[in-house]
Structure formats: structure tokens, C-alpha cells
Amino acid sequence: MEVINKDIYILGIESSCDETAASVVRNGREVLSNVISSQIDIHTLYGGVVPEIASRKHIEKINQVVRAAVEEAGMNIADIDAIAVTAGPGLIGPLLTGVSFAKGMAFASGKPLVGVHHIEGHISANYIENKELEPEFICLVVSGGHTHLVRVVDYGKYEILGATQDDAAGEAFDKVARAIGLGYPGGPKIDRVSKDGNPEAIKFPRAHVAAGEYDFSFSGLKSAVLNYLNSMEMKKEKIVTEDVAASFQKAVVDVLVANAMAAVKKYGEKKFALAGGVASNSALREAMEEECRIRGISFYRPSPVLCTDNAAMIASAGYYDFIRGKRAGLDLNAKANLKIGYSC
Ligand code: KG4
Ligand code: ZN
């Protein structure tokens, strides 16, 4: 890694889903501003993110969000060392808004451009509040679009140990929440009502995927919840929403914990981190923290605001890309299915 003797300021831009976000981060770990404009209110009307609406809203907001991030950091664009933008994976229209905006800014200002992988961003959120955290470690990235168990071998060097074969963990939370009438976004709502429910009330399945030792599958669990709801309705029995939510949540958490701890053991890792929107789930945080404590493993998780989509994490990941010499040209393109560890 290049040795740099001055402070490096990265402007991060994120627009891969339904948050328009911009942030200025110093030396990859110190957040000077973190502006997030959420579109949740609009998408709630439709029960989920509508990509076309998301693209339009990003276009409306991105200018003021980026401007606010630079101003709140007390800077001008001239003070920024590089612009880091999420290039994928995500929704292609929303991604293109951020990438096009960042390219325009880089061209106008003459500043270097770095294309950042969204999941690498989620992982890097852990560097912000844990100044001592360095690779290598194992990270479980659980969000609305992704469920990946990743071995962070070094900055920018990742090994995927396992992934979901069907639904992402957050997607399962959102779909089950809709089925039990909690609405969108489901994760935080299931988290909240589960506190009043019994996680042992209903025995939902814990899927273990034969294909890969650390892979996940959540569609069977989702179907099991739907079947349970249907059979209770047919029998005209009372559905206790809190118990369904808590039992579903426990089934997700059990599988996530089992796979994560199996990987930690296999690789003899002493550090484990959570990342992504679902990493703000209180039952998951408690269970992982406890399992790590029992095994003498250091446990890391970002604050909730850095778990869900934000641009500080993109600026942090962008910093480590930048100091390793990674640069994108003005031909940078957004990629909906960008693979982790691949150059963008
Ligand atoms: O990381 P994120 O903001 O966006 C993606 O990159 O997908 O994650 C959003 C997901 C949603 O599915 C949301 O329901 C879930 O994270 N989520 C939660 C919680 N907070 C957000 N899931 C479970 N418990 C929570 N407290
Ligand atoms: Zn995300």
C-alpha cells in the first residue's frame, strides 16, 4: 500500500437502491458528514421499492444531497481528494444516477474517480467506528439484496464463503412482514413486534443447504410462514402476529449464527463483523455477540445508521481503493450484478 503523509478526504456517493446519500470521510475512518435522503415513504405506498420511481427520486435529490455533504464537512469540492461512487450491484436505474452524477463531477472538477462495490462498502462500515479493526476477519453481510458470508483477507481482497441460494435475509424479512400485515420495510417492524412474541411458539424450519457448507436459503422458511398463516386461517384459529414474527426471526438468526460460527471455527478467525441493513436487527446482534463472546472472538457491528445504505461506508471503501491506486475512467459504468472483488 502506498504511504501517504497527508490527510485524504473522500466524497462518497450512494444511490444503489432507495437511499440517496453522500458523505465526506477523512482517511477512510473519520466521518465529517453523512447525508441520507430516504425514499421509504414513497415506496411504502407500493409495499416495496419501485425501481423507476427510485431512479426519478435520485435524480431529484442527488444534487442537494451531495452539496449538503460537502458543506456539512466544512469543505469545498476543491478540498476533496477523490470521488467514490457505488458502481454496483443494485438497481440499474438508481445506480446510473449516482455514477453519471459522479462522472460529471469528476470531469468538471478534475478529481479522481473511484468505482466502489456496494457490499465492500457495507463491510467497510465496520472500519468507521472501530479504528483498530484491520483485516483479516469474517464478515456476514445481510441486507435487502444480499446475504454473503465473506472472508476479508485484506483491504480489497475478499473470499466469498457462502451466499443465499434464493431470497436475501432482508428480502425474507420484508416478505414475511407483508404477509403478517406489518407493511414495508419489514425488517425493523418484525424486530420491534418480536420483542412481545415468543420465539419458540412456532417451529419453523432451519434450512441447511447441501450445495455449499456456508450457503443460505430463506425461501423455504418464507413458504413455511405462509403455509402456517393459511392453515391457521382455514382452521379459523387466532394468529398471534408477535409469535409468528419472533419465531420467524429466530429461525433466520439461528441459521445465520450457525453458518457464521462454523466459518469462524474452520478458518480460526479471531474477529467477526456484521454488516448490511439486517445487521441492525437486535436479536441477530445479541445472538452473534453472545456466540462470539463464548468463543473468545472480537465482535464488530456498525451503528444502525451505518448498517443500512449510506455513503460514509462507500467513502471508506473508496479510500482503501484509492490508496491502493484504483481509479475509474469516465467510461465507468454501473453494473446491476457486479461481483465482489472485481474491478469496477
Ligand atoms: O443494506 P440495506 O439498507 O439495503 C440493501 O443493500 O439491500 O438493507 C435493507 C434491508 C431491508 O430488507 C430491511 O427490511 C432490512 O434491511 N432491515 C432489517 C432491520 N433494519 C433494516 N431487518 C431486520 N431487522 C432490522 N432491524
Ligand atoms: Zn445495501
mmCIF file of C-alpha atoms and ligand atoms in Angstrom:
data_model
loop_
_atom_site.group_PDB
_atom_site.id
_atom_site.type_symbol
_atom_site.label_atom_id
_atom_site.label_comp_id
_atom_site.label_asym_id
_atom_site.label_seq_id
_atom_site.Cartn_x
_atom_site.Cartn_y
_atom_site.Cartn_z
ATOM 1 C CA MET A 1 0.000 0.000 0.000
ATOM 2 C CA GLU A 2 1.225 3.468 -0.913
ATOM 3 C CA VAL A 3 2.438 5.511 2.093
ATOM 4 C CA ILE A 4 0.663 8.867 2.103
ATOM 5 C CA ASN A 5 1.653 11.554 4.592
ATOM 6 C CA LYS A 6 -1.336 13.833 4.205
ATOM 7 C CA ASP A 7 -4.971 13.541 5.174
ATOM 8 C CA ILE A 8 -7.125 12.070 2.414
ATOM 9 C CA TYR A 9 -10.704 13.287 2.001
ATOM 10 C CA ILE A 10 -13.073 11.108 0.007
ATOM 11 C CA LEU A 11 -16.532 12.190 -1.121
ATOM 12 C CA GLY A 12 -18.744 9.081 -1.213
ATOM 13 C CA ILE A 13 -21.941 8.861 -3.267
ATOM 14 C CA GLU A 14 -24.509 6.058 -2.902
ATOM 15 C CA SER A 15 -27.724 5.526 -4.891
ATOM 16 C CA SER A 16 -27.987 1.772 -5.490
ATOM 17 C CA CYS A 17 -31.484 1.310 -4.048
ATOM 18 C CA ASP A 18 -33.829 3.728 -2.268
ATOM 19 C CA GLU A 19 -31.437 5.995 -0.376
ATOM 20 C CA THR A 20 -29.738 8.984 -1.997
ATOM 21 C CA ALA A 21 -26.657 9.525 0.129
ATOM 22 C CA ALA A 22 -23.402 11.478 0.176
ATOM 23 C CA SER A 23 -20.642 11.708 2.761
ATOM 24 C CA VAL A 24 -17.153 13.078 3.294
ATOM 25 C CA VAL A 25 -14.776 10.775 5.170
ATOM 26 C CA ARG A 26 -11.205 11.537 6.285
ATOM 27 C CA ASN A 27 -8.590 8.795 5.959
ATOM 28 C CA GLY A 28 -11.229 6.115 5.461
ATOM 29 C CA ARG A 29 -12.439 6.146 9.052
ATOM 30 C CA GLU A 30 -13.498 9.612 10.211
ATOM 31 C CA VAL A 31 -16.941 10.772 9.099
ATOM 32 C CA LEU A 32 -17.155 14.540 8.519
ATOM 33 C CA SER A 33 -20.662 14.437 7.063
ATOM 34 C CA ASN A 34 -23.209 11.719 6.350
ATOM 35 C CA VAL A 35 -26.301 12.911 4.479
ATOM 36 C CA ILE A 36 -29.036 10.371 3.704
ATOM 37 C CA SER A 37 -32.267 11.139 1.871
ATOM 38 C CA SER A 38 -34.576 8.136 2.184
ATOM 39 C CA GLN A 39 -37.391 7.363 -0.240
ATOM 40 C CA ILE A 40 -39.088 4.913 2.135
ATOM 41 C CA ASP A 41 -42.303 6.956 2.441
ATOM 42 C CA ILE A 42 -42.975 6.763 -1.313
ATOM 43 C CA HIS A 43 -42.147 3.067 -1.724
ATOM 44 C CA THR A 44 -44.220 2.155 1.341
ATOM 45 C CA LEU A 45 -47.316 3.045 -0.716
ATOM 46 C CA TYR A 46 -46.428 0.178 -3.086
ATOM 47 C CA GLY A 47 -45.210 -2.335 -0.477
ATOM 48 C CA GLY A 48 -41.641 -2.341 -1.825
ATOM 49 C CA VAL A 49 -39.092 -0.424 -3.880
ATOM 50 C CA VAL A 50 -40.334 0.570 -7.361
ATOM 51 C CA PRO A 51 -37.136 0.925 -9.442
ATOM 52 C CA GLU A 52 -38.461 3.542 -11.864
ATOM 53 C CA ILE A 53 -39.714 5.773 -9.046
ATOM 54 C CA ALA A 54 -36.412 5.280 -7.209
ATOM 55 C CA SER A 55 -34.433 6.471 -10.272
ATOM 56 C CA ARG A 56 -36.541 9.612 -10.599
ATOM 57 C CA LYS A 57 -36.253 10.455 -6.908
ATOM 58 C CA HIS A 58 -32.465 10.026 -7.000
ATOM 59 C CA ILE A 59 -32.281 12.479 -9.907
ATOM 60 C CA GLU A 60 -34.365 14.999 -7.939
ATOM 61 C CA LYS A 61 -32.278 14.723 -4.767
ATOM 62 C CA ILE A 62 -28.700 13.924 -5.683
ATOM 63 C CA ASN A 63 -27.514 17.472 -6.325
ATOM 64 C CA GLN A 64 -28.697 18.839 -2.993
ATOM 65 C CA VAL A 65 -27.572 15.755 -1.045
ATOM 66 C CA VAL A 66 -24.012 15.956 -2.409
ATOM 67 C CA ARG A 67 -23.877 19.698 -1.891
ATOM 68 C CA ALA A 68 -25.084 19.302 1.713
ATOM 69 C CA ALA A 69 -22.458 16.611 2.416
ATOM 70 C CA VAL A 70 -19.604 18.813 1.176
ATOM 71 C CA GLU A 71 -20.926 21.867 3.074
ATOM 72 C CA GLU A 72 -21.547 19.982 6.330
ATOM 73 C CA ALA A 73 -17.956 18.763 6.183
ATOM 74 C CA GLY A 74 -16.947 22.453 6.027
ATOM 75 C CA MET A 75 -15.277 21.944 2.666
ATOM 76 C CA ASN A 76 -15.327 22.857 -0.979
ATOM 77 C CA ILE A 77 -15.087 20.346 -3.774
ATOM 78 C CA ALA A 78 -11.529 21.629 -4.329
ATOM 79 C CA ASP A 79 -10.551 20.164 -0.905
ATOM 80 C CA ILE A 80 -11.695 16.651 -1.831
ATOM 81 C CA ASP A 81 -9.039 14.146 -2.961
ATOM 82 C CA ALA A 82 -11.345 11.775 -4.837
ATOM 83 C CA ILE A 83 -14.974 10.951 -5.583
ATOM 84 C CA ALA A 84 -16.058 7.408 -4.745
ATOM 85 C CA VAL A 85 -19.360 6.179 -6.128
ATOM 86 C CA THR A 86 -21.279 2.914 -5.835
ATOM 87 C CA ALA A 87 -20.976 1.259 -9.259
ATOM 88 C CA GLY A 88 -22.898 -1.930 -8.367
ATOM 89 C CA PRO A 89 -24.560 -4.189 -7.514
ATOM 90 C CA GLY A 90 -28.041 -2.724 -7.190
ATOM 91 C CA LEU A 91 -30.928 -1.398 -9.259
ATOM 92 C CA ILE A 92 -29.542 -0.280 -12.601
ATOM 93 C CA GLY A 93 -31.522 2.991 -12.942
ATOM 94 C CA PRO A 94 -30.688 4.205 -9.426
ATOM 95 C CA LEU A 95 -27.023 3.148 -9.851
ATOM 96 C CA LEU A 96 -26.744 5.018 -13.153
ATOM 97 C CA THR A 97 -27.959 8.216 -11.493
ATOM 98 C CA GLY A 98 -25.107 8.150 -8.970
ATOM 99 C CA VAL A 99 -22.459 7.004 -11.446
ATOM 100 C CA SER A 100 -23.434 9.634 -14.043
ATOM 101 C CA PHE A 101 -23.501 12.375 -11.418
ATOM 102 C CA ALA A 102 -20.092 11.332 -10.038
ATOM 103 C CA LYS A 103 -18.587 11.200 -13.521
ATOM 104 C CA GLY A 104 -19.895 14.682 -14.284
ATOM 105 C CA MET A 105 -18.431 15.973 -11.033
ATOM 106 C CA ALA A 106 -15.089 14.271 -11.638
ATOM 107 C CA PHE A 107 -14.920 15.710 -15.148
ATOM 108 C CA ALA A 108 -15.837 19.241 -14.039
ATOM 109 C CA SER A 109 -13.527 19.279 -11.010
ATOM 110 C CA GLY A 110 -10.645 17.219 -12.383
ATOM 111 C CA LYS A 111 -10.815 14.986 -9.285
ATOM 112 C CA PRO A 112 -10.044 11.261 -9.489
ATOM 113 C CA LEU A 113 -12.994 8.874 -9.623
ATOM 114 C CA VAL A 114 -13.250 5.511 -7.851
ATOM 115 C CA GLY A 115 -15.977 2.929 -8.516
ATOM 116 C CA VAL A 116 -16.986 1.132 -5.319
ATOM 117 C CA HIS A 117 -18.655 -2.220 -4.821
ATOM 118 C CA HIS A 118 -21.754 -1.808 -2.643
ATOM 119 C CA ILE A 119 -21.067 -4.888 -0.486
ATOM 120 C CA GLU A 120 -17.449 -3.855 0.040
ATOM 121 C CA GLY A 121 -18.977 -0.601 1.263
ATOM 122 C CA HIS A 122 -21.219 -2.411 3.770
ATOM 123 C CA ILE A 123 -18.206 -4.349 5.078
ATOM 124 C CA SER A 124 -16.146 -1.137 5.346
ATOM 125 C CA ALA A 125 -18.832 0.462 7.560
ATOM 126 C CA ASN A 126 -17.148 -1.527 10.347
ATOM 127 C CA TYR A 127 -13.880 0.437 9.935
ATOM 128 C CA ILE A 128 -15.590 3.721 10.767
ATOM 129 C CA GLU A 129 -16.417 3.082 14.419
ATOM 130 C CA ASN A 130 -13.706 0.516 15.106
ATOM 131 C CA LYS A 131 -10.450 2.304 14.388
ATOM 132 C CA GLU A 132 -8.452 -0.777 15.424
ATOM 133 C CA LEU A 133 -10.237 -3.191 13.073
ATOM 134 C CA GLU A 134 -7.977 -4.451 10.293
ATOM 135 C CA PRO A 135 -8.282 -7.488 8.009
ATOM 136 C CA GLU A 136 -8.300 -10.334 8.259
ATOM 137 C CA PHE A 137 -11.758 -11.109 9.611
ATOM 138 C CA ILE A 138 -15.009 -12.794 8.646
ATOM 139 C CA CYS A 139 -17.999 -10.611 7.833
ATOM 140 C CA LEU A 140 -21.642 -11.587 7.429
ATOM 141 C CA VAL A 141 -23.297 -9.137 5.036
ATOM 142 C CA VAL A 142 -27.061 -9.307 5.405
ATOM 143 C CA SER A 143 -29.199 -6.762 3.582
ATOM 144 C CA GLY A 144 -32.319 -6.442 1.467
ATOM 145 C CA GLY A 145 -30.488 -7.625 -1.635
ATOM 146 C CA HIS A 146 -27.573 -9.687 -0.288
ATOM 147 C CA THR A 147 -26.657 -12.447 2.118
ATOM 148 C CA HIS A 148 -22.945 -13.149 1.893
ATOM 149 C CA LEU A 149 -20.507 -14.719 4.290
ATOM 150 C CA VAL A 150 -17.201 -13.117 3.348
ATOM 151 C CA ARG A 151 -13.614 -13.666 4.451
ATOM 152 C CA VAL A 152 -11.935 -10.259 4.332
ATOM 153 C CA VAL A 153 -8.383 -11.382 3.610
ATOM 154 C CA ASP A 154 -7.011 -7.871 3.134
ATOM 155 C CA TYR A 155 -8.267 -4.439 2.069
ATOM 156 C CA GLY A 156 -9.910 -5.048 -1.309
ATOM 157 C CA LYS A 157 -9.282 -8.792 -1.122
ATOM 158 C CA TYR A 158 -12.356 -10.878 -0.407
ATOM 159 C CA GLU A 159 -13.211 -14.540 -0.435
ATOM 160 C CA ILE A 160 -16.903 -15.456 -0.610
ATOM 161 C CA LEU A 161 -17.506 -18.424 1.682
ATOM 162 C CA GLY A 162 -21.266 -18.630 1.294
ATOM 163 C CA ALA A 163 -24.277 -16.843 -0.132
ATOM 164 C CA THR A 164 -28.019 -17.213 -0.329
ATOM 165 C CA GLN A 165 -29.343 -19.599 -2.947
ATOM 166 C CA ASP A 166 -32.636 -17.731 -3.220
ATOM 167 C CA ASP A 167 -34.017 -14.843 -1.131
ATOM 168 C CA ALA A 168 -31.750 -12.457 0.736
ATOM 169 C CA ALA A 169 -32.259 -12.316 4.517
ATOM 170 C CA GLY A 170 -33.754 -8.802 4.367
ATOM 171 C CA GLU A 171 -36.000 -9.804 1.488
ATOM 172 C CA ALA A 172 -37.380 -12.647 3.656
ATOM 173 C CA PHE A 173 -37.995 -10.157 6.488
ATOM 174 C CA ASP A 174 -39.817 -7.826 4.088
ATOM 175 C CA LYS A 175 -41.964 -10.575 2.522
ATOM 176 C CA VAL A 176 -42.945 -12.146 5.852
ATOM 177 C CA ALA A 177 -43.734 -8.716 7.314
ATOM 178 C CA ARG A 178 -46.065 -8.057 4.397
ATOM 179 C CA ALA A 179 -47.762 -11.449 4.889
ATOM 180 C CA ILE A 180 -48.463 -10.758 8.562
ATOM 181 C CA GLY A 181 -49.703 -7.262 7.806
ATOM 182 C CA LEU A 182 -46.804 -5.215 9.136
ATOM 183 C CA GLY A 183 -46.017 -3.432 5.857
ATOM 184 C CA TYR A 184 -42.770 -2.149 4.347
ATOM 185 C CA PRO A 185 -39.912 -2.079 5.270
ATOM 186 C CA GLY A 186 -40.465 -5.283 7.165
ATOM 187 C CA GLY A 187 -37.162 -5.795 8.954
ATOM 188 C CA PRO A 188 -37.427 -3.035 11.566
ATOM 189 C CA LYS A 189 -41.128 -3.837 12.129
ATOM 190 C CA ILE A 190 -40.533 -7.555 12.709
ATOM 191 C CA ASP A 191 -37.635 -6.631 15.002
ATOM 192 C CA ARG A 192 -39.957 -4.394 17.055
ATOM 193 C CA VAL A 193 -43.015 -6.674 17.382
ATOM 194 C CA SER A 194 -40.835 -9.739 18.065
ATOM 195 C CA LYS A 195 -39.917 -8.236 21.409
ATOM 196 C CA ASP A 196 -43.502 -9.013 22.534
ATOM 197 C CA GLY A 197 -43.581 -12.501 20.996
ATOM 198 C CA ASN A 198 -42.376 -15.985 21.885
ATOM 199 C CA PRO A 199 -39.576 -17.144 19.542
ATOM 200 C CA GLU A 200 -40.254 -20.777 20.462
ATOM 201 C CA ALA A 201 -44.030 -20.580 19.788
ATOM 202 C CA ILE A 202 -43.915 -21.958 16.225
ATOM 203 C CA LYS A 203 -41.316 -24.409 14.913
ATOM 204 C CA PHE A 204 -40.247 -23.005 11.539
ATOM 205 C CA PRO A 205 -37.575 -24.881 9.541
ATOM 206 C CA ARG A 206 -33.847 -24.086 9.671
ATOM 207 C CA ALA A 207 -32.641 -24.631 6.115
ATOM 208 C CA HIS A 208 -29.216 -26.167 5.634
ATOM 209 C CA VAL A 209 -28.149 -26.091 2.029
ATOM 210 C CA ALA A 210 -26.442 -29.194 0.732
ATOM 211 C CA ALA A 211 -24.626 -27.378 -2.119
ATOM 212 C CA GLY A 212 -22.313 -25.213 -0.067
ATOM 213 C CA GLU A 213 -21.215 -25.555 3.548
ATOM 214 C CA TYR A 214 -21.885 -21.875 4.292
ATOM 215 C CA ASP A 215 -24.721 -21.176 1.867
ATOM 216 C CA PHE A 216 -28.152 -19.957 2.943
ATOM 217 C CA SER A 217 -31.719 -20.438 1.759
ATOM 218 C CA PHE A 218 -34.682 -18.448 3.022
ATOM 219 C CA SER A 219 -37.439 -19.165 0.505
ATOM 220 C CA GLY A 220 -38.441 -22.420 2.276
ATOM 221 C CA LEU A 221 -38.770 -20.563 5.552
ATOM 222 C CA LYS A 222 -40.867 -17.871 3.870
ATOM 223 C CA SER A 223 -43.160 -20.588 2.414
ATOM 224 C CA ALA A 224 -43.408 -22.256 5.827
ATOM 225 C CA VAL A 225 -44.618 -18.978 7.333
ATOM 226 C CA LEU A 226 -47.173 -18.509 4.526
ATOM 227 C CA ASN A 227 -48.393 -22.124 4.937
ATOM 228 C CA TYR A 228 -48.715 -21.620 8.669
ATOM 229 C CA LEU A 229 -50.782 -18.452 8.166
ATOM 230 C CA ASN A 230 -53.034 -20.188 5.600
ATOM 231 C CA SER A 231 -53.636 -23.234 7.768
ATOM 232 C CA MET A 232 -54.453 -21.086 10.798
ATOM 233 C CA GLU A 233 -56.914 -19.056 8.708
ATOM 234 C CA MET A 234 -58.567 -22.208 7.379
ATOM 235 C CA LYS A 235 -58.916 -23.574 10.894
ATOM 236 C CA LYS A 236 -60.212 -20.129 11.949
ATOM 237 C CA GLU A 237 -57.635 -20.044 14.705
ATOM 238 C CA LYS A 238 -56.181 -16.829 16.066
ATOM 239 C CA ILE A 239 -52.831 -15.775 14.606
ATOM 240 C CA VAL A 240 -50.569 -14.157 17.175
ATOM 241 C CA THR A 241 -48.551 -11.777 14.995
ATOM 242 C CA GLU A 242 -45.887 -11.244 17.647
ATOM 243 C CA ASP A 243 -45.269 -15.008 17.952
ATOM 244 C CA VAL A 244 -45.094 -15.504 14.173
ATOM 245 C CA ALA A 245 -42.635 -12.597 13.872
ATOM 246 C CA ALA A 246 -40.471 -13.763 16.779
ATOM 247 C CA SER A 247 -40.437 -17.409 15.624
ATOM 248 C CA PHE A 248 -39.561 -16.419 12.048
ATOM 249 C CA GLN A 249 -36.842 -14.060 13.237
ATOM 250 C CA LYS A 250 -35.375 -16.777 15.475
ATOM 251 C CA ALA A 251 -35.260 -19.212 12.523
ATOM 252 C CA VAL A 252 -33.334 -16.652 10.419
ATOM 253 C CA VAL A 253 -30.966 -15.759 13.253
ATOM 254 C CA ASP A 254 -30.244 -19.427 14.114
ATOM 255 C CA VAL A 255 -29.147 -20.216 10.545
ATOM 256 C CA LEU A 256 -27.072 -17.032 10.201
ATOM 257 C CA VAL A 257 -25.331 -17.697 13.522
ATOM 258 C CA ALA A 258 -24.711 -21.397 12.765
ATOM 259 C CA ASN A 259 -23.078 -20.742 9.369
ATOM 260 C CA ALA A 260 -21.085 -17.746 10.575
ATOM 261 C CA MET A 261 -19.699 -19.542 13.613
ATOM 262 C CA ALA A 262 -18.874 -22.663 11.555
ATOM 263 C CA ALA A 263 -16.806 -20.475 9.197
ATOM 264 C CA VAL A 264 -15.094 -18.649 12.054
ATOM 265 C CA LYS A 265 -14.081 -22.015 13.521
ATOM 266 C CA LYS A 266 -12.914 -23.511 10.221
ATOM 267 C CA TYR A 267 -10.682 -20.517 9.408
ATOM 268 C CA GLY A 268 -9.554 -19.980 13.006
ATOM 269 C CA GLU A 269 -10.541 -16.308 12.810
ATOM 270 C CA LYS A 270 -10.366 -14.149 15.922
ATOM 271 C CA LYS A 271 -12.520 -11.314 14.539
ATOM 272 C CA PHE A 272 -16.079 -11.354 13.264
ATOM 273 C CA ALA A 273 -18.193 -8.481 11.895
ATOM 274 C CA LEU A 274 -21.810 -7.949 10.846
ATOM 275 C CA ALA A 275 -22.829 -5.598 8.015
ATOM 276 C CA GLY A 276 -25.878 -4.568 5.972
ATOM 277 C CA GLY A 277 -29.392 -3.461 6.859
ATOM 278 C CA VAL A 278 -30.302 -6.674 8.693
ATOM 279 C CA ALA A 279 -27.177 -6.215 10.862
ATOM 280 C CA SER A 280 -29.219 -3.663 12.802
ATOM 281 C CA ASN A 281 -31.596 -6.448 13.884
ATOM 282 C CA SER A 282 -31.450 -6.574 17.677
ATOM 283 C CA ALA A 283 -31.925 -10.361 18.007
ATOM 284 C CA LEU A 284 -29.172 -11.023 15.448
ATOM 285 C CA ARG A 285 -26.766 -8.603 17.136
ATOM 286 C CA GLU A 286 -27.394 -10.110 20.584
ATOM 287 C CA ALA A 287 -27.045 -13.710 19.381
ATOM 288 C CA MET A 288 -23.852 -13.047 17.404
ATOM 289 C CA GLU A 289 -22.310 -11.048 20.224
ATOM 290 C CA GLU A 290 -23.004 -13.849 22.694
ATOM 291 C CA GLU A 291 -21.668 -16.598 20.411
ATOM 292 C CA CYS A 292 -18.506 -14.578 19.743
ATOM 293 C CA ARG A 293 -18.058 -13.932 23.465
ATOM 294 C CA ILE A 294 -18.328 -17.656 24.247
ATOM 295 C CA ARG A 295 -15.619 -18.378 21.624
ATOM 296 C CA GLY A 296 -13.337 -15.506 22.634
ATOM 297 C CA ILE A 297 -13.794 -13.764 19.275
ATOM 298 C CA SER A 298 -13.894 -9.970 18.919
ATOM 299 C CA PHE A 299 -17.325 -8.905 17.661
ATOM 300 C CA TYR A 300 -17.930 -5.830 15.486
ATOM 301 C CA ARG A 301 -21.112 -4.293 14.116
ATOM 302 C CA PRO A 302 -21.824 -0.815 12.778
ATOM 303 C CA SER A 303 -24.333 1.536 14.432
ATOM 304 C CA PRO A 304 -27.782 1.124 12.799
ATOM 305 C CA VAL A 305 -27.333 4.270 10.643
ATOM 306 C CA LEU A 306 -24.185 2.740 9.140
ATOM 307 C CA CYS A 307 -25.829 -0.703 8.678
ATOM 308 C CA THR A 308 -28.496 0.460 6.224
ATOM 309 C CA ASP A 309 -27.451 2.141 2.985
ATOM 310 C CA ASN A 310 -25.278 5.220 3.453
ATOM 311 C CA ALA A 311 -22.401 6.919 1.656
ATOM 312 C CA ALA A 312 -19.899 7.009 4.553
ATOM 313 C CA MET A 313 -19.324 3.289 4.004
ATOM 314 C CA ILE A 314 -18.777 3.948 0.271
ATOM 315 C CA ALA A 315 -16.259 6.696 1.063
ATOM 316 C CA SER A 316 -14.462 4.333 3.480
ATOM 317 C CA ALA A 317 -14.236 1.506 0.930
ATOM 318 C CA GLY A 318 -13.328 4.103 -1.719
ATOM 319 C CA TYR A 319 -10.446 5.347 0.449
ATOM 320 C CA TYR A 320 -8.847 1.899 0.601
ATOM 321 C CA ASP A 321 -9.340 1.506 -3.157
ATOM 322 C CA PHE A 322 -7.890 4.990 -3.755
ATOM 323 C CA ILE A 323 -4.724 4.498 -1.707
ATOM 324 C CA ARG A 324 -4.171 1.174 -3.480
ATOM 325 C CA GLY A 325 -4.149 3.147 -6.725
ATOM 326 C CA LYS A 326 -7.551 2.122 -8.043
ATOM 327 C CA ARG A 327 -9.045 4.705 -10.417
ATOM 328 C CA ALA A 328 -12.063 4.656 -12.696
ATOM 329 C CA GLY A 329 -12.192 6.415 -16.048
ATOM 330 C CA LEU A 330 -15.054 8.464 -17.403
ATOM 331 C CA ASP A 331 -16.174 5.233 -19.078
ATOM 332 C CA LEU A 332 -17.150 3.875 -15.634
ATOM 333 C CA ASN A 333 -20.433 2.035 -15.978
ATOM 334 C CA ALA A 334 -22.983 0.872 -13.417
ATOM 335 C CA LYS A 335 -23.395 -2.898 -13.171
ATOM 336 C CA ALA A 336 -26.523 -4.352 -11.563
ATOM 337 C CA ASN A 337 -24.775 -7.692 -10.856
ATOM 338 C CA LEU A 338 -21.241 -6.553 -10.126
ATOM 339 C CA LYS A 339 -19.267 -9.377 -8.460
ATOM 340 C CA ILE A 340 -17.415 -8.679 -5.242
ATOM 341 C CA GLY A 341 -13.653 -8.196 -5.610
ATOM 342 C CA TYR A 342 -13.952 -7.377 -9.319
ATOM 343 C CA SER A 343 -12.674 -4.073 -10.542
ATOM 344 C CA CYS A 344 -15.275 -1.508 -11.465
HETATM 345 O O1 KG4 B 1 -28.480 -2.538 3.469
HETATM 346 P P1 KG4 B 1 -29.845 -2.082 3.168
HETATM 347 O O2 KG4 B 1 -30.241 -0.695 3.603
HETATM 348 O O3 KG4 B 1 -30.141 -2.139 1.631
HETATM 349 C C1 KG4 B 1 -29.640 -3.122 0.756
HETATM 350 O O4 KG4 B 1 -28.449 -3.001 0.347
HETATM 351 O O5 KG4 B 1 -30.407 -4.067 0.480
HETATM 352 O O6 KG4 B 1 -30.835 -3.157 3.795
HETATM 353 C C2 KG4 B 1 -32.219 -3.003 3.791
HETATM 354 C C3 KG4 B 1 -32.838 -4.255 4.393
HETATM 355 C C4 KG4 B 1 -34.341 -4.314 4.276
HETATM 356 O O7 KG4 B 1 -34.721 -5.592 3.789
HETATM 357 C C5 KG4 B 1 -34.813 -4.109 5.709
HETATM 358 O O8 KG4 B 1 -36.040 -4.756 5.990
HETATM 359 C C6 KG4 B 1 -33.674 -4.735 6.489
HETATM 360 O O9 KG4 B 1 -32.512 -4.337 5.790
HETATM 361 N N1 KG4 B 1 -33.611 -4.266 7.874
HETATM 362 C C7 KG4 B 1 -33.799 -5.063 8.938
HETATM 363 C C8 KG4 B 1 -33.721 -4.223 10.078
HETATM 364 N N2 KG4 B 1 -33.485 -2.949 9.656
HETATM 365 C C9 KG4 B 1 -33.402 -2.991 8.303
HETATM 366 N N3 KG4 B 1 -34.025 -6.374 9.016
HETATM 367 C C10 KG4 B 1 -34.194 -6.897 10.247
HETATM 368 N N4 KG4 B 1 -34.167 -6.167 11.384
HETATM 369 C C11 KG4 B 1 -33.935 -4.833 11.343
HETATM 370 N N5 KG4 B 1 -33.887 -4.119 12.480
HETATM 371 ZN ZN ZN B 2 -27.062 -2.049 0.953
#
